[in-house]
Amino acid sequence: MGVPMADMTDILNLVRSGKLVEATESIQARLSGTPASQPDRPMKDVTPQARALPGPASPKRAKTMRPKRPVTPGKDRQSGSWSRQSGALPYGLFTPDRPQDDAPLIVMLHGCTQTPEDFSTGTRMNAAAAQIGAHVIWPEQSRAANANLCWNWFEPGHQGRGGEPAAIASVIKATLTQVGDRPVHVAGLSAGGAMAAVLGTHYSDLVSSVGVHSGLPAGCARDVGSAFSAMGSGGQGRAPLAVPAIVFHGDRDRTVAPANGTAILSGGGTMRTVTTGGRTTRVTVMPTTGHSQPSELWQVDGLAHAWSGGDRSGSHADPAGPDATAEMLRFFQAHR
């Protein structure tokens, strides 16, 4: 199903202005049998630079995504520091005060309209990683590559071992030369979750497992029109994940349909129901093809398009429900 060209222009204008929910609702209302139009592709160039990011302490609530007070590299008071690194993408590297040789390397991919600062605040991943002595990479999408700061998971050029996945992989490899060889785990929210699924599908030689929160299966779209169709009603990936995965999705997500969570992880498994953070969650543990370690699907009742158990000082984060950060770290540590 597609969207007429005139309607697509209005939808793209909503996307460029950052109104993703309105754009999703608009495309859902207009879906018909008309073939999808081919929009102009965003620019692909990225700049090899990095900048300092805030530490794990949550800043005071701000009206903008960026923190009110800049954080100086190496000056995080609680548990670690940020350093500037060069690479294929702008990124920051969080180094814990007490790094552990057996700790994993975590890669966190933000969602549309988010920055690494905003995403790190909402997930509190640095504070959690510091407790186990783990390093964290925070890649950053540029406006030159996507005006809305989305990873271009919906374009064929970024759905394999080229484009943005290759750029993220190069950042991971460069970091491993600094911190030493160790398991790598990639997690992301929304568009970042979709890109994490791409890495989990095509980079099993580099990535040990992935965490996909409110994301989509790899290869489920070929352009902007089919991306919104998948977001609205669920998409089917073109290739299965090649590594174990932990997937979180809320049943009230109106930006990325909950059907995408089950599309990423499908099949039989053992399900249990837990209540944590004031919300009921169905947790299904299922076999991972080609691996002895299982995968996990967390379906959270009452959760919209937000990081479960997160900090509302960051965008797209809901303090209620299971702590997705803690559960992902648990999962990553068990999957080496």
PDB file of C-alpha atoms in Angstrom, residues 51 65 89-90 107-120 123 137-143 146 148-151 153 168 187-196 307 315-316:
ATOM      1  CA  ARG A  51      32.290  15.972  20.991  1.00  0.00           C
ATOM      2  CA  MET A  65      16.929  18.346  24.164  1.00  0.00           C
ATOM      3  CA  LEU A  89      30.682   9.351  12.682  1.00  0.00           C
ATOM      4  CA  PRO A  90      30.545  11.965  15.436  1.00  0.00           C
ATOM      5  CA  VAL A 107      26.815   0.872  21.663  1.00  0.00           C
ATOM      6  CA  MET A 108      23.746   3.106  22.061  1.00  0.00           C
ATOM      7  CA  LEU A 109      21.855   4.389  18.981  1.00  0.00           C
ATOM      8  CA  HIS A 110      19.443   7.277  19.560  1.00  0.00           C
ATOM      9  CA  GLY A 111      16.052   7.743  17.915  1.00  0.00           C
ATOM     10  CA  CYS A 112      14.763  10.444  15.559  1.00  0.00           C
ATOM     11  CA  THR A 113      14.975  14.047  16.857  1.00  0.00           C
ATOM     12  CA  GLN A 114      17.220  12.846  19.698  1.00  0.00           C
ATOM     13  CA  THR A 115      20.855  13.619  20.441  1.00  0.00           C
ATOM     14  CA  PRO A 116      23.287  11.377  22.333  1.00  0.00           C
ATOM     15  CA  GLU A 117      22.984  13.763  25.300  1.00  0.00           C
ATOM     16  CA  ASP A 118      19.227  13.421  25.353  1.00  0.00           C
ATOM     17  CA  PHE A 119      19.302   9.654  24.855  1.00  0.00           C
ATOM     18  CA  SER A 120      21.919   9.098  27.549  1.00  0.00           C
ATOM     19  CA  THR A 123      18.257   5.729  29.474  1.00  0.00           C
ATOM     20  CA  ILE A 137      29.823   4.392  22.598  1.00  0.00           C
ATOM     21  CA  TRP A 138      27.230   7.043  21.659  1.00  0.00           C
ATOM     22  CA  PRO A 139      27.228   7.502  17.851  1.00  0.00           C
ATOM     23  CA  GLU A 140      25.442  10.597  16.574  1.00  0.00           C
ATOM     24  CA  GLN A 141      23.500  11.004  13.349  1.00  0.00           C
ATOM     25  CA  SER A 142      24.142  14.278  11.523  1.00  0.00           C
ATOM     26  CA  ARG A 143      21.585  16.618   9.978  1.00  0.00           C
ATOM     27  CA  ASN A 146      19.103  13.052   7.845  1.00  0.00           C
ATOM     28  CA  ASN A 148      15.407  14.747  11.415  1.00  0.00           C
ATOM     29  CA  LEU A 149      18.458  13.003  12.971  1.00  0.00           C
ATOM     30  CA  CYS A 150      17.025   9.563  12.093  1.00  0.00           C
ATOM     31  CA  TRP A 151      19.296   6.687  11.182  1.00  0.00           C
ATOM     32  CA  TRP A 153      17.328   2.237   8.366  1.00  0.00           C
ATOM     33  CA  ILE A 168      29.019   2.507  13.068  1.00  0.00           C
ATOM     34  CA  ALA A 187      21.048  -1.195  21.621  1.00  0.00           C
ATOM     35  CA  GLY A 188      18.766   1.467  20.184  1.00  0.00           C
ATOM     36  CA  LEU A 189      15.401   3.164  20.411  1.00  0.00           C
ATOM     37  CA  SER A 190      12.968   3.566  17.494  1.00  0.00           C
ATOM     38  CA  ALA A 191      15.104   4.388  14.414  1.00  0.00           C
ATOM     39  CA  GLY A 192      18.121   3.475  16.542  1.00  0.00           C
ATOM     40  CA  GLY A 193      16.459   0.180  17.385  1.00  0.00           C
ATOM     41  CA  ALA A 194      15.856  -0.486  13.703  1.00  0.00           C
ATOM     42  CA  MET A 195      19.535   0.222  12.986  1.00  0.00           C
ATOM     43  CA  ALA A 196      20.560  -2.068  15.864  1.00  0.00           C
ATOM     44  CA  TRP A 307      12.167   3.814  26.831  1.00  0.00           C
ATOM     45  CA  SER A 315      12.800  12.614  25.637  1.00  0.00           C
ATOM     46  CA  HIS A 316      10.907   9.412  24.785  1.00  0.00           C
TER      47      HIS A 316
END
